[in-house]
Coordinates of C-alpha atoms in Angstrom, one line a residue:
X263 CA 64.8 27.0 -4.0
X264 CA 64.9 24.6 -7.0
X265 CA 62.5 25.3 -9.9
X266 CA 60.7 22.9 -12.2
X267 CA 59.0 23.3 -15.5
X268 CA 57.0 20.4 -17.0
X269 CA 58.7 19.1 -20.2
X270 CA 55.4 19.2 -22.2
X271 CA 57.1 19.5 -25.6
X272 CA 59.2 16.4 -25.0
X273 CA 56.1 14.5 -23.9
X274 CA 54.1 15.6 -26.9
X275 CA 56.9 14.4 -29.1
X276 CA 56.7 11.0 -27.6
X277 CA 52.9 10.8 -27.7
X278 CA 52.4 12.0 -31.2
X279 CA 55.7 11.6 -33.1
X280 CA 56.9 8.4 -31.6
X281 CA 53.9 6.5 -30.3
X282 CA 51.5 8.1 -32.7
X283 CA 48.7 7.6 -30.3
X284 CA 45.8 8.8 -32.4
X285 CA 46.6 6.2 -35.0
X286 CA 46.9 3.3 -32.5
X287 CA 44.0 0.9 -32.2
X288 CA 44.0 0.9 -28.4
X289 CA 40.5 1.9 -27.2
X290 CA 40.5 5.6 -26.1
X291 CA 43.7 6.5 -27.9
X292 CA 41.9 8.0 -30.9
X293 CA 40.6 10.8 -28.6
X294 CA 44.2 11.8 -27.6
X295 CA 44.7 14.5 -30.3
X296 CA 47.5 17.0 -29.9
X297 CA 45.4 19.8 -28.7
X298 CA 43.8 17.7 -26.0
X299 CA 47.0 16.2 -24.6
X300 CA 48.7 19.6 -24.7
X301 CA 45.9 21.1 -22.7
X302 CA 46.1 18.4 -20.0
X303 CA 49.8 18.4 -19.7
X304 CA 50.1 22.2 -19.8
X305 CA 47.5 22.5 -17.0
X306 CA 49.2 19.7 -15.0
X307 CA 52.5 21.6 -15.4
X308 CA 50.9 24.8 -13.9
X309 CA 49.7 22.8 -10.9
X310 CA 53.2 21.3 -10.5
X311 CA 55.2 24.5 -10.8
X312 CA 52.8 26.8 -8.9
X313 CA 51.4 24.5 -6.2
X314 CA 53.5 21.4 -5.7
X315 CA 57.1 22.4 -6.4
X316 CA 57.1 25.2 -3.8
X317 CA 56.1 22.7 -1.1
X318 CA 58.8 20.2 -2.0
X319 CA 61.5 21.8 0.2
X320 CA 59.0 22.6 2.9
X321 CA 58.0 19.0 3.1
X322 CA 61.6 17.9 3.2
X323 CA 62.4 20.4 6.0
X324 CA 59.3 19.9 8.2
X325 CA 58.5 16.3 7.6
X326 CA 55.5 14.7 9.2
X327 CA 54.6 14.8 12.9
X328 CA 52.7 12.2 14.9
X329 CA 50.5 13.8 17.5
X330 CA 48.0 11.8 19.6
X331 CA 47.8 9.1 17.1
X332 CA 47.3 11.4 14.1
X333 CA 49.9 12.3 11.6
X334 CA 50.2 16.0 10.6
X335 CA 51.5 16.6 7.1
X336 CA 53.8 19.5 6.3
X337 CA 52.6 23.1 5.9
X338 CA 50.6 23.5 2.7
X339 CA 50.1 19.9 1.9
X340 CA 46.4 19.8 2.9
X341 CA 45.4 22.8 0.7
X342 CA 47.5 21.4 -2.1
X343 CA 45.7 18.0 -1.8
X344 CA 42.4 19.7 -1.9
X345 CA 43.5 21.5 -5.1
X346 CA 44.4 18.1 -6.6
X347 CA 41.0 16.8 -5.7
X348 CA 39.1 19.8 -7.0
X349 CA 41.0 19.7 -10.3
X350 CA 40.1 16.1 -10.9
X351 CA 43.7 15.0 -11.1
X352 CA 43.2 12.0 -8.8
X353 CA 40.5 10.6 -11.1
X354 CA 42.3 11.1 -14.4
X355 CA 42.5 7.4 -15.6
X356 CA 40.0 5.9 -13.2
X357 CA 36.7 4.1 -14.2
X358 CA 33.9 6.6 -15.1
X359 CA 31.5 4.2 -13.3
X360 CA 33.1 5.3 -10.0
X361 CA 33.6 9.0 -10.8
X362 CA 36.8 8.7 -12.9
X363 CA 37.6 10.5 -16.2
X364 CA 38.4 7.2 -18.0
X365 CA 41.5 8.5 -19.8
X366 CA 44.1 5.9 -20.8
X367 CA 46.8 4.8 -18.3
X368 CA 49.4 6.4 -20.6
X369 CA 47.9 9.9 -19.8
X370 CA 47.9 9.1 -16.1
X371 CA 51.6 8.2 -16.5
X372 CA 52.5 11.4 -18.2
X373 CA 50.7 13.6 -15.7
X374 CA 52.2 11.4 -12.9
X375 CA 55.7 12.2 -14.1
X376 CA 55.0 15.9 -13.9
X377 CA 53.7 15.7 -10.3
X378 CA 56.5 13.4 -9.2
X379 CA 59.2 15.7 -10.5
X380 CA 57.5 18.6 -8.7
X381 CA 57.1 16.9 -5.4
X382 CA 57.6 13.1 -5.1
X383 CA 56.7 12.8 -1.4
X384 CA 53.4 14.6 -1.9
X385 CA 52.4 12.6 -5.0
X386 CA 52.8 9.4 -3.1
X387 CA 49.5 10.0 -1.2
X388 CA 47.4 9.9 -4.3
X389 CA 49.7 7.4 -6.1
X390 CA 49.3 4.8 -3.4
X391 CA 45.6 5.4 -3.5
X392 CA 45.5 4.6 -7.2
X393 CA 47.2 1.3 -6.5
X394 CA 44.7 0.3 -3.9
X395 CA 41.9 1.5 -6.2
X396 CA 43.2 -0.8 -8.9
X397 CA 43.3 -3.8 -6.6
X398 CA 39.7 -3.3 -5.4
X399 CA 38.5 -2.5 -8.9
X400 CA 40.0 -5.8 -10.2
X401 CA 39.2 -8.2 -7.3
X402 CA 36.5 -6.5 -5.3
X403 CA 32.8 -7.6 -5.1
X404 CA 30.2 -5.2 -6.6
X405 CA 29.4 -4.2 -3.0
X406 CA 33.0 -3.4 -2.2
X407 CA 33.5 -1.4 -5.3
X408 CA 30.4 0.7 -4.7
X409 CA 31.3 1.3 -1.1
X410 CA 35.0 2.3 -1.5
X411 CA 35.9 3.2 -5.1
X412 CA 34.0 6.5 -5.6
X413 CA 35.6 8.0 -2.5
X414 CA 39.0 6.6 -3.4
X415 CA 38.8 8.0 -7.0
X416 CA 38.1 11.4 -5.6
X417 CA 40.7 10.9 -2.9
X418 CA 38.2 11.9 -0.2
X419 CA 39.5 8.6 1.1
X420 CA 43.1 7.4 0.4
X421 CA 44.5 3.9 0.2
X422 CA 47.6 1.9 1.2
X423 CA 49.2 -1.5 0.7
X424 CA 50.5 -3.3 3.9
X425 CA 53.0 -6.0 3.1
X426 CA 56.2 -5.7 5.0
X427 CA 56.7 -6.9 8.6
X428 CA 59.7 -6.4 10.9
X429 CA 61.0 -9.8 10.2
X430 CA 60.0 -10.2 6.6
X431 CA 60.3 -8.0 3.5
X432 CA 60.8 -9.8 0.2
X433 CA 60.1 -13.2 1.8
X434 CA 56.4 -12.8 2.5
X435 CA 56.1 -16.4 3.4
X436 CA 57.4 -15.6 6.8
X437 CA 54.5 -13.3 7.5
X438 CA 52.9 -13.5 11.0
X439 CA 49.9 -11.2 10.7
X440 CA 46.8 -13.2 11.3
X441 CA 43.2 -13.0 10.0
X442 CA 40.6 -14.7 12.2
X443 CA 37.2 -15.3 10.5
X444 CA 34.1 -14.0 12.2
X445 CA 30.5 -15.2 12.1
X446 CA 29.4 -12.1 10.0
X447 CA 31.9 -12.9 7.3
X448 CA 34.4 -10.3 8.4
X449 CA 37.9 -11.1 9.8
X450 CA 39.8 -9.8 12.8
X451 CA 43.3 -8.7 11.6
X452 CA 46.1 -8.8 14.2
X453 CA 49.8 -8.0 13.5
X454 CA 52.3 -5.3 12.8
X455 CA 53.3 -3.9 9.5
X456 CA 56.2 -1.5 8.8
X457 CA 57.3 0.9 6.1
X458 CA 53.7 1.7 5.2
X459 CA 53.8 4.8 3.1
X460 CA 50.9 7.2 3.7
X461 CA 49.7 4.9 6.5
X462 CA 48.3 7.8 8.5
X463 CA 47.8 11.5 7.6
X464 CA 45.4 14.4 7.8
X465 CA 44.7 14.8 4.1
X466 CA 41.6 12.6 3.8
X467 CA 38.6 11.6 5.9
X468 CA 39.4 7.8 5.8
X469 CA 42.3 5.6 4.8
X470 CA 41.5 2.2 3.2
X471 CA 44.3 -0.2 4.1
X472 CA 44.9 -3.3 2.0
X473 CA 46.5 -5.7 4.4
X474 CA 48.2 -9.1 3.6
X475 CA 47.5 -11.6 6.4
X476 CA 47.3 -15.4 6.9
X477 CA 43.8 -16.9 7.5
X478 CA 43.4 -20.4 8.9
X479 CA 43.7 -23.3 6.5
X480 CA 46.0 -21.7 4.0
X481 CA 49.1 -23.7 4.7
X482 CA 52.7 -22.5 4.9
X483 CA 54.5 -19.9 2.8
X484 CA 52.9 -17.4 0.4
X485 CA 50.1 -19.9 -0.6
X486 CA 48.4 -19.2 2.7
X487 CA 48.3 -15.4 2.3
X488 CA 45.0 -13.5 1.8
X489 CA 44.3 -9.8 1.1
X490 CA 41.9 -7.8 3.3
X491 CA 40.3 -4.4 3.2
X492 CA 40.8 -2.8 6.6
X493 CA 39.5 0.8 6.8
X494 CA 40.7 3.3 9.4
X495 CA 37.1 4.1 10.0
X496 CA 34.4 1.5 9.5
X497 CA 32.0 2.5 6.7
X498 CA 28.2 2.3 7.4
X499 CA 25.8 0.9 4.8
X500 CA 24.8 4.4 3.8
X501 CA 28.4 5.3 3.1
X502 CA 28.9 7.4 6.2
X503 CA 31.8 6.9 8.5
X504 CA 31.3 4.8 11.6
X505 CA 33.6 3.8 14.5
X506 CA 37.3 4.0 14.5
X507 CA 38.8 0.6 13.6
X508 CA 41.2 -1.2 16.0
X509 CA 44.4 0.0 14.2
X510 CA 46.9 2.6 15.1
X511 CA 50.2 4.1 14.2
X512 CA 53.2 3.0 16.3
X513 CA 55.6 5.6 15.0
X514 CA 56.7 7.5 11.9
X515 CA 60.0 6.2 10.4
X516 CA 62.9 8.7 10.2
X517 CA 64.1 8.4 6.7
X518 CA 66.9 9.5 4.4
X519 CA 64.4 11.2 2.1
X520 CA 60.7 11.7 1.0
X521 CA 60.2 13.4 4.4
X522 CA 56.9 14.8 3.3
X523 CA 55.3 11.4 3.1
X524 CA 54.4 9.6 6.4
X525 CA 56.1 6.2 6.4
X526 CA 54.4 4.4 9.3
X527 CA 54.5 1.4 11.6
X528 CA 50.9 0.2 11.6
X529 CA 49.5 -1.9 14.5
X530 CA 46.4 -4.0 13.9
X531 CA 44.9 -5.2 17.2
X532 CA 41.9 -7.3 16.0
X533 CA 40.9 -4.7 13.4
X534 CA 37.9 -5.5 11.3
X535 CA 38.7 -6.4 7.7
X536 CA 37.0 -8.0 4.7
X537 CA 38.4 -10.4 2.3
X538 CA 39.4 -8.9 -1.1
X539 CA 39.4 -11.5 -3.8
X540 CA 39.7 -15.2 -3.1
X541 CA 40.8 -16.7 0.2
X542 CA 44.5 -17.7 0.3
X543 CA 45.0 -16.0 -3.1
X544 CA 46.3 -12.7 -1.7
X545 CA 49.5 -12.8 -3.7
X546 CA 47.6 -13.0 -6.9
X547 CA 45.5 -10.0 -5.9
X548 CA 48.6 -8.1 -5.0
X549 CA 50.4 -8.9 -8.2
X550 CA 47.5 -7.6 -10.2
X551 CA 48.7 -4.1 -9.3
X552 CA 52.4 -4.9 -9.4
X553 CA 53.1 -4.0 -13.0
X554 CA 51.4 -0.6 -12.5
X555 CA 53.2 0.0 -9.1
X556 CA 56.6 -1.0 -10.4
X557 CA 56.3 1.1 -13.5
X558 CA 55.3 4.0 -11.3
X559 CA 58.5 3.6 -9.2
X560 CA 60.6 3.3 -12.4
X561 CA 58.9 6.6 -13.4
X562 CA 60.0 8.1 -10.0
X563 CA 63.6 7.2 -10.9
X564 CA 63.8 9.4 -14.0
X565 CA 61.2 12.0 -12.9
X566 CA 63.3 13.1 -10.0
X567 CA 66.4 13.0 -12.2
X568 CA 64.5 15.3 -14.7
X569 CA 63.9 17.9 -11.9
X570 CA 67.5 17.7 -10.8
X571 CA 68.8 18.0 -14.4
X572 CA 66.7 21.1 -15.0
X573 CA 68.3 22.8 -12.0
X574 CA 71.8 21.6 -12.9
X575 CA 71.4 22.9 -16.4
X576 CA 70.3 26.3 -15.2
X577 CA 73.2 26.5 -12.8
X578 CA 75.7 25.4 -15.5
X579 CA 74.5 28.3 -17.7
X580 CA 74.6 30.9 -14.9
X581 CA 77.7 30.0 -12.8
X582 CA 80.9 31.6 -14.1
X583 CA 84.0 29.5 -13.5
X584 CA 87.3 29.5 -15.6
X585 CA 87.7 30.0 -19.3
X586 CA 86.9 27.7 -22.2
X587 CA 90.1 25.9 -23.3
X588 CA 89.3 26.9 -26.9
X589 CA 89.1 30.6 -26.1
X590 CA 87.1 33.0 -24.1
X591 CA 83.3 32.7 -24.7
X592 CA 82.2 35.4 -22.3
X593 CA 84.5 38.3 -22.9
X594 CA 82.4 40.8 -21.0
X595 CA 82.6 38.7 -17.8
X596 CA 85.3 37.6 -15.4
X597 CA 84.9 34.0 -16.5
X598 CA 82.9 31.7 -18.8
X599 CA 79.9 29.8 -17.7
X600 CA 80.3 26.2 -16.5
X601 CA 78.6 24.8 -19.5
X602 CA 81.5 25.6 -21.8
X603 CA 83.7 22.9 -20.1
X604 CA 83.7 19.5 -21.8
X605 CA 83.3 17.5 -18.5
X606 CA 80.3 19.6 -17.5
X607 CA 78.8 18.9 -21.0
X608 CA 79.5 15.2 -20.6
X609 CA 77.7 15.3 -17.2
X610 CA 74.7 17.1 -18.5
X611 CA 74.5 14.9 -21.7
X612 CA 74.5 11.8 -19.6
X613 CA 71.6 13.2 -17.6
X614 CA 69.6 14.4 -20.6
X615 CA 70.1 11.3 -22.7
X616 CA 69.1 9.0 -19.8
X617 CA 66.0 11.0 -18.8
X618 CA 64.6 11.3 -22.3
X619 CA 65.3 7.7 -23.1
X620 CA 63.8 6.5 -19.8
X621 CA 60.7 8.6 -20.4
X622 CA 60.2 7.0 -23.8
X623 CA 60.6 3.5 -22.3
X624 CA 58.1 4.3 -19.5
X625 CA 55.5 5.8 -21.9
X626 CA 55.9 2.7 -24.2
X627 CA 55.5 0.4 -21.2
X628 CA 52.3 2.4 -20.2
X629 CA 51.0 2.0 -23.7
X630 CA 51.5 -1.8 -23.4
X631 CA 49.6 -1.8 -20.1
X632 CA 46.7 0.0 -21.9
X633 CA 46.7 -2.6 -24.7
X634 CA 46.7 -5.4 -22.1
X635 CA 43.9 -3.9 -20.0
X636 CA 41.7 -2.1 -22.6
X637 CA 42.1 -4.6 -25.4
X638 CA 42.9 -7.9 -23.7
X639 CA 46.1 -8.2 -25.6
X640 CA 48.0 -11.1 -24.0
X641 CA 51.1 -10.4 -26.1
X642 CA 51.3 -6.8 -24.7
X643 CA 50.8 -8.1 -21.2
X644 CA 53.6 -10.6 -21.6
X645 CA 56.0 -8.0 -23.1
X646 CA 55.3 -5.4 -20.4
X647 CA 55.8 -8.1 -17.7
X648 CA 59.2 -8.7 -19.2
X649 CA 60.0 -5.0 -19.2
X650 CA 58.8 -4.1 -15.7
X651 CA 61.9 -5.3 -13.8
X652 CA 64.0 -3.3 -16.3
X653 CA 61.9 -0.2 -16.0
X654 CA 61.9 -0.4 -12.3
X655 CA 65.4 -1.6 -11.6
X656 CA 67.5 0.0 -14.3
X657 CA 65.7 3.3 -14.3
X658 CA 65.9 3.8 -10.5
X659 CA 69.6 2.9 -10.4
X660 CA 70.4 5.3 -13.1
X661 CA 67.9 7.9 -11.9
X662 CA 69.7 8.1 -8.5
X663 CA 73.1 8.2 -10.3
X664 CA 71.9 11.1 -12.4
X665 CA 70.5 13.0 -9.4
X666 CA 74.0 12.7 -7.9
X667 CA 75.5 13.9 -11.1
X668 CA 73.2 16.9 -11.2
X669 CA 74.3 17.6 -7.6
X670 CA 77.9 17.4 -8.8
X671 CA 77.4 20.2 -11.3
X672 CA 76.9 22.6 -8.3
X673 CA 80.2 21.6 -6.7
X674 CA 80.2 22.5 -3.0
X675 CA 76.9 24.3 -3.3
X676 CA 75.3 21.0 -4.3
X677 CA 76.2 19.7 -0.8
X678 CA 74.6 22.6 0.9
X679 CA 70.9 22.1 1.8
X680 CA 69.7 25.6 0.7
X681 CA 70.3 24.8 -3.0
X682 CA 68.0 21.8 -2.8
X683 CA 70.1 19.3 -4.8
X684 CA 70.7 17.1 -1.8
X685 CA 66.9 16.5 -1.5
X686 CA 66.7 15.2 -5.1
X687 CA 69.5 12.6 -4.4
X688 CA 67.9 11.6 -1.0
X689 CA 64.4 11.3 -2.4
X690 CA 65.5 9.4 -5.5
X691 CA 67.4 6.8 -3.3
X692 CA 64.2 5.1 -2.0
X693 CA 63.1 4.1 -5.5
X694 CA 65.9 1.6 -5.7
X695 CA 64.6 -0.1 -2.6
X696 CA 60.8 -0.2 -2.4
X697 CA 58.4 -2.1 -4.5
X698 CA 61.0 -4.9 -4.6
X699 CA 64.6 -3.9 -4.1
X700 CA 66.6 -3.8 -7.4
X701 CA 68.5 -7.0 -6.7
X702 CA 65.1 -8.7 -6.5
X703 CA 64.1 -7.1 -9.8
X704 CA 67.2 -8.6 -11.4
X705 CA 66.4 -12.0 -10.0
X706 CA 62.8 -11.7 -11.2
X707 CA 64.0 -10.8 -14.7
X708 CA 66.5 -13.6 -15.0
X709 CA 64.9 -16.2 -12.8
X710 CA 61.3 -15.8 -14.0
X711 CA 60.7 -13.4 -16.8
X712 CA 63.2 -14.7 -19.4
X713 CA 61.8 -18.2 -19.3
X714 CA 58.1 -17.1 -19.0
X715 CA 55.8 -18.8 -21.5
X716 CA 58.8 -20.8 -22.9
X717 CA 60.9 -17.6 -23.5
X718 CA 58.3 -16.3 -25.9
X719 CA 58.3 -12.7 -24.7
X720 CA 62.1 -12.2 -24.7
X721 CA 62.2 -13.6 -28.2
X722 CA 59.5 -11.1 -29.3
X723 CA 61.7 -8.4 -27.9
X724 CA 64.7 -9.5 -29.8
X725 CA 62.7 -9.7 -33.0
X726 CA 61.4 -6.2 -32.3
X727 CA 64.9 -4.9 -32.1
X728 CA 65.9 -6.7 -35.3
X729 CA 62.9 -5.4 -37.1
X730 CA 63.6 -1.8 -36.0
X731 CA 67.1 -2.0 -37.4
X732 CA 66.0 -3.6 -40.6
X733 CA 63.4 -0.9 -41.1
X734 CA 66.2 1.7 -41.5
X735 CA 68.6 -0.3 -43.6
X736 CA 68.4 2.2 -46.5
X737 CA 68.8 5.3 -44.4
X738 CA 72.4 6.3 -43.9
X739 CA 71.3 8.9 -41.3
X740 CA 70.2 6.1 -39.0
X741 CA 73.4 4.1 -39.1
X742 CA 74.7 5.9 -36.0
X743 CA 71.7 4.3 -34.2
X744 CA 71.1 1.0 -35.8
X745 CA 74.7 -0.2 -35.9
X746 CA 75.3 0.2 -32.2
X747 CA 71.9 -1.2 -31.4
X748 CA 72.7 -4.3 -33.4
X749 CA 75.9 -4.8 -31.5
X750 CA 74.3 -4.3 -28.1
X751 CA 71.3 -6.6 -28.9
X752 CA 73.7 -9.4 -29.9
X753 CA 75.6 -8.9 -26.6
X754 CA 72.2 -9.2 -24.7
X755 CA 71.4 -12.4 -26.6
X756 CA 74.9 -13.8 -25.9
X757 CA 74.3 -13.1 -22.2
X758 CA 70.9 -14.9 -22.4
X759 CA 72.6 -17.9 -24.0
X760 CA 75.2 -18.0 -21.2
X761 CA 72.4 -18.3 -18.7
X762 CA 70.7 -21.1 -20.8
X763 CA 73.9 -23.1 -21.1
X764 CA 75.0 -22.7 -17.5
X765 CA 72.0 -21.8 -15.4
X766 CA 70.6 -25.3 -14.9
X767 CA 73.8 -27.0 -13.8
X768 CA 75.0 -24.0 -11.8
X769 CA 72.2 -21.6 -10.9
X770 CA 74.7 -19.3 -9.2
X771 CA 76.3 -18.6 -12.6
X772 CA 73.0 -17.1 -13.8
X773 CA 72.1 -15.3 -10.5
X774 CA 75.5 -13.8 -10.1
X775 CA 75.1 -12.1 -13.4
X776 CA 71.4 -11.1 -13.0
X777 CA 72.1 -7.5 -12.0
X778 CA 74.4 -7.0 -14.9
X779 CA 71.8 -8.5 -17.2
X780 CA 69.2 -6.1 -16.0
X781 CA 71.4 -3.2 -16.8
X782 CA 72.5 -4.6 -20.1
X783 CA 68.9 -5.0 -21.1
X784 CA 68.1 -1.5 -19.8
X785 CA 70.7 0.0 -22.1
X786 CA 69.4 -2.0 -25.1
X787 CA 65.9 -0.8 -24.3
X788 CA 67.0 2.8 -24.2
X789 CA 69.0 2.2 -27.4
X790 CA 65.8 1.0 -29.0
X791 CA 63.9 4.0 -27.7
X792 CA 66.5 6.4 -29.0
X793 CA 66.5 4.7 -32.4
X794 CA 62.7 5.3 -32.6
X795 CA 63.0 8.8 -31.4
X796 CA 65.8 9.6 -33.9
X797 CA 63.6 8.3 -36.8
X798 CA 60.7 10.3 -35.6
X799 CA 62.9 13.4 -35.4
X800 CA 64.2 12.9 -38.9
X801 CA 60.6 12.3 -40.2
X802 CA 59.5 15.6 -38.6
X803 CA 62.4 17.5 -40.3
X804 CA 61.7 15.8 -43.6
X805 CA 58.0 16.9 -43.2
X806 CA 59.1 20.6 -42.9
X807 CA 58.8 21.0 -39.1
X808 CA 59.5 24.6 -38.2
X809 CA 61.1 23.9 -34.8
X810 CA 64.3 22.4 -36.3
X811 CA 66.4 23.1 -33.2
X812 CA 64.2 20.8 -31.1
X813 CA 64.5 17.9 -33.5
X814 CA 68.2 18.3 -34.2
X815 CA 68.7 18.3 -30.4
X816 CA 66.8 15.0 -30.2
X817 CA 69.1 13.5 -32.8
X818 CA 72.3 14.8 -31.2
X819 CA 71.2 13.6 -27.7
X820 CA 70.4 10.1 -29.1
X821 CA 73.8 9.9 -30.9
X822 CA 75.5 10.7 -27.6
X823 CA 73.6 7.9 -25.9
X824 CA 74.5 5.4 -28.6
X825 CA 78.1 6.4 -28.7
X826 CA 78.8 7.0 -25.0
X827 CA 76.3 4.9 -23.0
X828 CA 75.5 1.8 -25.0
X829 CA 79.1 0.5 -25.0
X830 CA 78.5 -0.3 -21.3
X831 CA 76.8 -3.4 -22.6
X832 CA 80.1 -5.0 -23.3
X833 CA 81.3 -4.5 -19.8
X834 CA 78.1 -6.0 -18.4
X835 CA 78.5 -9.0 -20.8
X836 CA 82.1 -9.6 -19.6
X837 CA 80.9 -9.6 -16.0
X838 CA 78.1 -12.1 -16.8
X839 CA 80.4 -14.4 -18.6
X840 CA 82.9 -14.5 -15.7
X841 CA 80.3 -16.6 -14.0
X842 CA 79.9 -17.2 -10.3
X843 CA 83.4 -18.4 -9.3
X844 CA 84.8 -15.1 -8.2
X845 CA 81.5 -14.0 -6.7
X846 CA 81.1 -17.0 -4.5
X847 CA 84.8 -17.8 -3.9
X848 CA 84.9 -16.4 -0.3
X849 CA 83.4 -18.5 2.4
X850 CA 80.9 -16.5 4.4
X851 CA 83.2 -16.5 7.5
X852 CA 86.0 -15.0 5.4
X853 CA 84.2 -11.7 4.9

């Protein structure tokens, strides 16, 4: 069975050496001293390794079962969910007015990574609840907040988001689910939704579904869509549960991975619902939670890769195969461990440098969300909105790739289920698809985010990269970071100029290169993160840090990324500049 240990030291390095949270002016950050964050992360790590990780393979093997309209979760999930509730983990960054602990979103993100690495399918039950909580917290009436949020914060009740229908996924304008207004102000919701994660289960007393539907008078397309609160059980005025609502589970989907999470077909047969937010403004209400949701999926991409990497590393140190080409390194054994071989080292370094860089980018993104929400910082909101498709798309693509590479370290054993590496690859795969497939993320980045507010936010990003490089002009130790970052940033700007010069007259020229642009920008973002981490590591060494091996390892890992991964930017630029001609050359009938 695979093992997992929370990377608390790496997280502390980001929080205190790189982000320097206690010195930040974001409300609540001054309370995040090293002792406090260590205690939270260390305790979360214990829950992850002792409670959640042992259930990961069980959830994968057993899956969920639909019995008489009720979904039974895998063995141990119910008691583990109770432990999460009792420990207050579901309420970590929620509003204290509704029973939350009020910690910054950044801390919720760090703890979330730990739980996802240990058991991604299990963590989705509370993760989806947090998204529904956020939507109600932002758009709900005072009465709705009082009725639903305390029970959702505690996860006595869980939540979902119902968007997709059999005939429409990304194109929500094709939605057919109807909402008919009633005399008492409620609506009757009728339609079918598919791919609803945690749509039904036995972990909570009630499930609060947020359902997109079309109410009369909204017109065609997405402008006519509204968002509704549709509970599994109706809630009485005194907060007690009433009658079962007119909704049911059609079936549980059989999936490639995340078997421990119930992915349901939900049927609404005149179910009673209440409008959340403004009528015909459901997309606005949904997109309130989209930055948070997509950052969370980007986190899943590298968090599963982290767990896979830990096990690949342990295997590479333990498994004896062949002899080192430079001479025997394990003379007392019949062979040397795998880790002596250069190609295994390359494989592991690619995993390590990606995971640590992606964690830094995600933590930085979470800190921008905190600035946006807690401080009303419009610049932070604009910058993180630009980053979200990169965090989601690039990190989940690379995260899946790294999970496969971790599997590769095991050779044939990696293909055998008992070693658990197959599950990491299968679980990681969904993150590339849900919350907007990665091709859609690339289109969002190039088609919307680059030009948002007149291109202001991408220019801020370019200036940020330039400023980071200039800040280290006099430090020769940093040249291995700043020189490659300057080159990669210029390549990213050149790609942006190609879109500006060609996109209006030939939109296909821009959209054909959008996926490459997302990856190009992802590499530049991780290059920026590694430059910041290298500087923080050098500063720690200069200050007399005792754990010199840790900081030297950071610097060496960063150098690897800059030398071996960042050059991919040139490949992506070449593809972008080739335009749309070769992409669109074949007529559809010729495929």
